PDB file of C-alpha atoms in Angstrom:
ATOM      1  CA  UNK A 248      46.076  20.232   0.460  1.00  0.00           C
ATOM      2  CA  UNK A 249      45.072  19.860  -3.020  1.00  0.00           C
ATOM      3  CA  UNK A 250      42.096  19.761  -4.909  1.00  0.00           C
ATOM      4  CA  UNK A 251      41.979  15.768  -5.502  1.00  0.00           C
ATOM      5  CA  UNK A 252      42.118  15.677  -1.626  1.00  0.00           C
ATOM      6  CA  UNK A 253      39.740  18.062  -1.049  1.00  0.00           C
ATOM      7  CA  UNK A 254      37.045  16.450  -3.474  1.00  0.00           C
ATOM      8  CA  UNK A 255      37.426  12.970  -2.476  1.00  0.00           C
ATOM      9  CA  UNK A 256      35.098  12.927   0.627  1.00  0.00           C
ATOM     10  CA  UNK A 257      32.597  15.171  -1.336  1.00  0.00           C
ATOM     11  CA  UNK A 258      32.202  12.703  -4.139  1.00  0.00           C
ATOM     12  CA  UNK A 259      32.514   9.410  -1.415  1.00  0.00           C
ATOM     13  CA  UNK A 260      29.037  11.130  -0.258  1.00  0.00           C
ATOM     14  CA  UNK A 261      27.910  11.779  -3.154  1.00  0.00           C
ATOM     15  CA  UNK A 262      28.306   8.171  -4.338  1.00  0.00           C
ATOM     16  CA  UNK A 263      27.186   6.858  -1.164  1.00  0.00           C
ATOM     17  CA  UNK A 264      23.333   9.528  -1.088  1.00  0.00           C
ATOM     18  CA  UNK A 265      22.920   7.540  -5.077  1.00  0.00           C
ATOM     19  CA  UNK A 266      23.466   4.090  -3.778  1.00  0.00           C
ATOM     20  CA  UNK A 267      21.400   4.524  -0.321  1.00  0.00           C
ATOM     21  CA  UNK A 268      18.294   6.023  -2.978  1.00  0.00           C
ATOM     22  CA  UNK A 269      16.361   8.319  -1.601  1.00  0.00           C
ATOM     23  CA  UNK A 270      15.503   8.856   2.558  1.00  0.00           C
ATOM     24  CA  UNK A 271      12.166  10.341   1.808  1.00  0.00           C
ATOM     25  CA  UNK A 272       8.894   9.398   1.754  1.00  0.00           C
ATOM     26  CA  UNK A 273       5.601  11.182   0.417  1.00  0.00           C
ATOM     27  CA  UNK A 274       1.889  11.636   1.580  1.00  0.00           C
ATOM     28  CA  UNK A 275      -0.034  10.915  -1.687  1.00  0.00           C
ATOM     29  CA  UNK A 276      -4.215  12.775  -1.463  1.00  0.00           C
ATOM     30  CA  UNK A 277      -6.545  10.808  -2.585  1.00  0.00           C
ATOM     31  CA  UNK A 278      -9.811  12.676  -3.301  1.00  0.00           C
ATOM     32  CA  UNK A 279     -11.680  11.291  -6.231  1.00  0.00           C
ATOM     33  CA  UNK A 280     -11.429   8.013  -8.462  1.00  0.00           C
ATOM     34  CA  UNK A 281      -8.948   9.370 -10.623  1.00  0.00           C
ATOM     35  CA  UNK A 282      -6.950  10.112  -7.501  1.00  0.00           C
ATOM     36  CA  UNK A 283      -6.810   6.751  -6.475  1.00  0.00           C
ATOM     37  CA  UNK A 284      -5.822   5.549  -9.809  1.00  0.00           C
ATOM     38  CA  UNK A 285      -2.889   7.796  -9.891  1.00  0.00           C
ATOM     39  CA  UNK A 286      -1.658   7.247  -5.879  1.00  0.00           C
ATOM     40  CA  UNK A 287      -2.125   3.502  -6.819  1.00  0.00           C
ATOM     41  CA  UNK A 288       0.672   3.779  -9.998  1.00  0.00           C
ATOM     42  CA  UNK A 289       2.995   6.324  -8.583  1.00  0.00           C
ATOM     43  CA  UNK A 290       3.651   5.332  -5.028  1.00  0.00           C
ATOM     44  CA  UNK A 291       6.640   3.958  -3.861  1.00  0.00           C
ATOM     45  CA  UNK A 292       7.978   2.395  -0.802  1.00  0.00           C
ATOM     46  CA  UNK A 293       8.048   4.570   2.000  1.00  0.00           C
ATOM     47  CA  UNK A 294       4.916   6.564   0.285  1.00  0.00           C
ATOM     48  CA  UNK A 295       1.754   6.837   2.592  1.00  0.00           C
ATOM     49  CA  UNK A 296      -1.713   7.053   0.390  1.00  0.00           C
ATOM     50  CA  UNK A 297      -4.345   9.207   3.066  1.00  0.00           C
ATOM     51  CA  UNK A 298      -7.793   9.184   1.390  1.00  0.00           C
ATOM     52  CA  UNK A 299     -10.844  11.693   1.844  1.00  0.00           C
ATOM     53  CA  UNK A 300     -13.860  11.160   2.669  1.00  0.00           C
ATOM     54  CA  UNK A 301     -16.224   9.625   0.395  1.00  0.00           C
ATOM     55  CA  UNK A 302     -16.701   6.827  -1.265  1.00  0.00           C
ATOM     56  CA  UNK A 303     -14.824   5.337  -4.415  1.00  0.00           C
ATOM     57  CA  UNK A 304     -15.281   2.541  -6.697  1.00  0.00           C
ATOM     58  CA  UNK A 305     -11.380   2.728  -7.603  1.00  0.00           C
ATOM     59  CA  UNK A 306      -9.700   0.450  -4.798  1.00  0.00           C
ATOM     60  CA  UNK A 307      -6.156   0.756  -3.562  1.00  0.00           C
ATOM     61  CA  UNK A 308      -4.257  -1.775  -6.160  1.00  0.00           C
ATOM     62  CA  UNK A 309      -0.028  -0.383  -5.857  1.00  0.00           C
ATOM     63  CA  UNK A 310       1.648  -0.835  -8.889  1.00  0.00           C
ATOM     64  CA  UNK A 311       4.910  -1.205  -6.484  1.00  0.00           C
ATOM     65  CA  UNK A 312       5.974  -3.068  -3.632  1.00  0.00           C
ATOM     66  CA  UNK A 313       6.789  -1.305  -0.573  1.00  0.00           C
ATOM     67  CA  UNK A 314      10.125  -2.921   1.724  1.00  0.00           C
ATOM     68  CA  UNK A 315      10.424  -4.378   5.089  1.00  0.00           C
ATOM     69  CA  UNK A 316      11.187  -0.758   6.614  1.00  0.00           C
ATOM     70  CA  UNK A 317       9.119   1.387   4.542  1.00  0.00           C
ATOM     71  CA  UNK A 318       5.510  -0.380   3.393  1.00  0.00           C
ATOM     72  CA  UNK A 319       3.077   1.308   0.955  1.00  0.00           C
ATOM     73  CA  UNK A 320       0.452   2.445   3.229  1.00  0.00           C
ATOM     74  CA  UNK A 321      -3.556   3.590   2.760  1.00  0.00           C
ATOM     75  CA  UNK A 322      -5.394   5.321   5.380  1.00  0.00           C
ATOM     76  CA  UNK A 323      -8.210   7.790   5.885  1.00  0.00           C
ATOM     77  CA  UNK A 324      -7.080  11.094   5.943  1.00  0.00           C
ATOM     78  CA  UNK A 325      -7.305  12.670   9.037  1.00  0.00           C
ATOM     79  CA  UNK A 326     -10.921  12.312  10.440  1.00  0.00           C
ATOM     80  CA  UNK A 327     -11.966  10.681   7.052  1.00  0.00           C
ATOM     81  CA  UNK A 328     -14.435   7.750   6.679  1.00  0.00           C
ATOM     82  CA  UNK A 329     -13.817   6.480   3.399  1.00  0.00           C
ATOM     83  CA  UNK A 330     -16.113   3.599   2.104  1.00  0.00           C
ATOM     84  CA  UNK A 331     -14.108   1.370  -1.028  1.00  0.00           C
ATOM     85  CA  UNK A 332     -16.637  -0.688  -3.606  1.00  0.00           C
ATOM     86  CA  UNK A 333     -14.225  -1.841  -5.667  1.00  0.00           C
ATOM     87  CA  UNK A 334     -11.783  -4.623  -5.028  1.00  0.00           C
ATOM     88  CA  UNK A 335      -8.242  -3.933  -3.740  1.00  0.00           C
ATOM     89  CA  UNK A 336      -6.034  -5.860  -5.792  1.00  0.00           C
ATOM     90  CA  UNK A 337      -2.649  -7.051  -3.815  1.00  0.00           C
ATOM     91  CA  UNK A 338      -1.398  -9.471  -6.607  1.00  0.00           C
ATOM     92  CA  UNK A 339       1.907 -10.279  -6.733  1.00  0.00           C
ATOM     93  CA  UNK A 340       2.810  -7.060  -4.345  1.00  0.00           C
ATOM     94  CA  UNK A 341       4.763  -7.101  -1.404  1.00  0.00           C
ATOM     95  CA  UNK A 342       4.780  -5.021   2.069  1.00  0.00           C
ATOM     96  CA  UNK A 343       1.393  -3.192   1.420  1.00  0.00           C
ATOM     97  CA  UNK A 344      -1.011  -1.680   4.340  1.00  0.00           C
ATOM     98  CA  UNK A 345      -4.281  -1.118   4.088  1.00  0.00           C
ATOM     99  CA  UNK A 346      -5.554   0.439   7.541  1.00  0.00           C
ATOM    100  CA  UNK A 347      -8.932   1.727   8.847  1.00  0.00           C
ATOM    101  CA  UNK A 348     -10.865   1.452   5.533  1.00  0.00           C
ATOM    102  CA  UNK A 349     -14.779   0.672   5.318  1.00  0.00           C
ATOM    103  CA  UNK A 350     -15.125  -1.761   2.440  1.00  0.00           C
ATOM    104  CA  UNK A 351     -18.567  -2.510   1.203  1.00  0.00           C
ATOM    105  CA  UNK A 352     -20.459  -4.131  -1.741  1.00  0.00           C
ATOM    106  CA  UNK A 353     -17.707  -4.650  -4.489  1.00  0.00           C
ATOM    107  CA  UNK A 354     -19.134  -6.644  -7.424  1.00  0.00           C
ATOM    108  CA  UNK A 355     -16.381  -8.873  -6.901  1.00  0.00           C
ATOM    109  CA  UNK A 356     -13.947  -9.866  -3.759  1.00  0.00           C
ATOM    110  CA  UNK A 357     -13.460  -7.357  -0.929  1.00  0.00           C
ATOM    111  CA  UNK A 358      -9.575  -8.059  -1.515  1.00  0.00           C
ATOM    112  CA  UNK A 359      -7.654  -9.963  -3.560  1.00  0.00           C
ATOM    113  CA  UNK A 360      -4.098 -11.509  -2.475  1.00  0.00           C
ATOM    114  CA  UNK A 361      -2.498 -14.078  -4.888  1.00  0.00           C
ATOM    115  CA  UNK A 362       1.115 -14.326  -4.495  1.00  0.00           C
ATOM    116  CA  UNK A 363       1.177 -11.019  -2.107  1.00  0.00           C
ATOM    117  CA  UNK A 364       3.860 -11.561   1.002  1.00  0.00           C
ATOM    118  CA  UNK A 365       4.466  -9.274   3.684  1.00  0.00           C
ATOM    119  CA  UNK A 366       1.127  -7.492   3.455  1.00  0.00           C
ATOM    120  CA  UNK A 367      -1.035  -6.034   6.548  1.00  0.00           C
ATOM    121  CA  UNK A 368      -4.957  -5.647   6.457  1.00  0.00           C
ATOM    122  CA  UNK A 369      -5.739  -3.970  10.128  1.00  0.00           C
ATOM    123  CA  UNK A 370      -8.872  -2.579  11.548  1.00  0.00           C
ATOM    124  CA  UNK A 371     -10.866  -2.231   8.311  1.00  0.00           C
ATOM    125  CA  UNK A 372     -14.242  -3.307   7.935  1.00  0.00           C
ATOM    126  CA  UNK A 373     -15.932  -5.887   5.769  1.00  0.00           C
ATOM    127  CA  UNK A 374     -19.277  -5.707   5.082  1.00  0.00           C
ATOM    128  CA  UNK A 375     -21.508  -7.547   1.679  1.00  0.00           C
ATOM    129  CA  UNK A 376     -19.054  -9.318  -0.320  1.00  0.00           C
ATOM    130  CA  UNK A 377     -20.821 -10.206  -3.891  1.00  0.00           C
ATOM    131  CA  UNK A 378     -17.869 -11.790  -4.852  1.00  0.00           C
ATOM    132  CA  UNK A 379     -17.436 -15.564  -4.639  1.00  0.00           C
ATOM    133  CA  UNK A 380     -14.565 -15.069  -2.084  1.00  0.00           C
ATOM    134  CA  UNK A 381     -14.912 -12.235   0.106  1.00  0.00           C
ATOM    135  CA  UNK A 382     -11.275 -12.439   1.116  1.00  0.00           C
ATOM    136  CA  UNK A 383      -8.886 -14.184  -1.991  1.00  0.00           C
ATOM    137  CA  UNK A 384      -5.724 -14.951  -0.592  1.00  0.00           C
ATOM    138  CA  UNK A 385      -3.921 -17.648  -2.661  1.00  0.00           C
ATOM    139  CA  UNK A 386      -0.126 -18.371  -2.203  1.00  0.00           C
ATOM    140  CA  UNK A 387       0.913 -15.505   0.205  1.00  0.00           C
ATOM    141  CA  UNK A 388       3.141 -15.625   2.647  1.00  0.00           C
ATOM    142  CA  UNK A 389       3.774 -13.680   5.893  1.00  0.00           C
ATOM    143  CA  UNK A 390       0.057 -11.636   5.392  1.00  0.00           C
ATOM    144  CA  UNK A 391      -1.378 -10.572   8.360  1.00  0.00           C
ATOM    145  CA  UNK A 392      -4.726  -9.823   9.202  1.00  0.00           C
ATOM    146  CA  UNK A 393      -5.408  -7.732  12.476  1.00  0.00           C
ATOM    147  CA  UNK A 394      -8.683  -6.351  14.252  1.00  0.00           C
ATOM    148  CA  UNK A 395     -10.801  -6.487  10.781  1.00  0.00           C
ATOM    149  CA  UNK A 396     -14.477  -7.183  11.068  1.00  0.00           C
ATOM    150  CA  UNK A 397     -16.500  -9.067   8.643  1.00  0.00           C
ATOM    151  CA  UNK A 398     -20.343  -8.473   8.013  1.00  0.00           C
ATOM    152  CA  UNK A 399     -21.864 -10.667   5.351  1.00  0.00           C
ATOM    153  CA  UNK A 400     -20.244 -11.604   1.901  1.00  0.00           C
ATOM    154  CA  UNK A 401     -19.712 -14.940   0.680  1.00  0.00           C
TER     155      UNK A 401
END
């Protein structure tokens, strides 16, 4: 056999790891404002955001969109209660999770969704909205909102 032979299935998988792009995702720690900032412009689909404990003015806003198999998602770390004041901005995103967050007194909307399909709120809390929606969603599509309580707000 020669070497052209030899190489050919090598570089078909080759070509076919760079067109599939990459089969990994990463856990992103958020412990501080800053944190958040930087999980918020660096992850990717597939990533998973797990917050610690505490509370933080800087809300989950993703720069990126997750896909259909592998969302964007923020979460307590394990054991965590995490309380968010500022407003988590899902503009124009796509395939986003936000799961088992406490979200209380932002100055303006608990969360805002303009143009955001394919997102999931579930089992967060709501509580004090001093926003004049406490909720914005505004040309979405597919969003889903499951087992979230509301307390207060506008």
């Amino acid at each position: 056999m020669d070497k052209t032979m030899r190489r050919s299935p090598i570089l078909l998988l080759l070509i076919l790891c760079i067109l599939a792009g990459p089969a990994w995702s990463a856990t992103l720690s958020v412990t501080s404002n800053a944190t958040m900032a930087t999980a918020n412009s660096s992850a990717v689909a597939g990533d998973v955001v797990e917050i610690a404990s505490g509370t933080y003015t800087t809300a989950p806003a993703p720069t990126h969109d997750g896909t259909s198999g592998n969302t964007i998602t923020y979460r307590p770390a394990s054991g965590a209660t995490v309380t968010i004041t500022g407003t988590a901005n899902l503009n124009n995103r796509a395939w986003i999770v936000i799961e088992d967050l406490h979200f209380s007194n932002p100055a303006s909307n608990w969360i805002s969704m303009s143009y955001s399909s394919y997102c999931t709120i579930q089992r967060n809390s709501f509580v004090n909205s001093l926003g004049y929606y406490g909720v914005y969603v505004n040309y979405g599509d597919q969003n889903q909102f499951i087992q979230n309580t509301f307390t207060g707000g506008n």
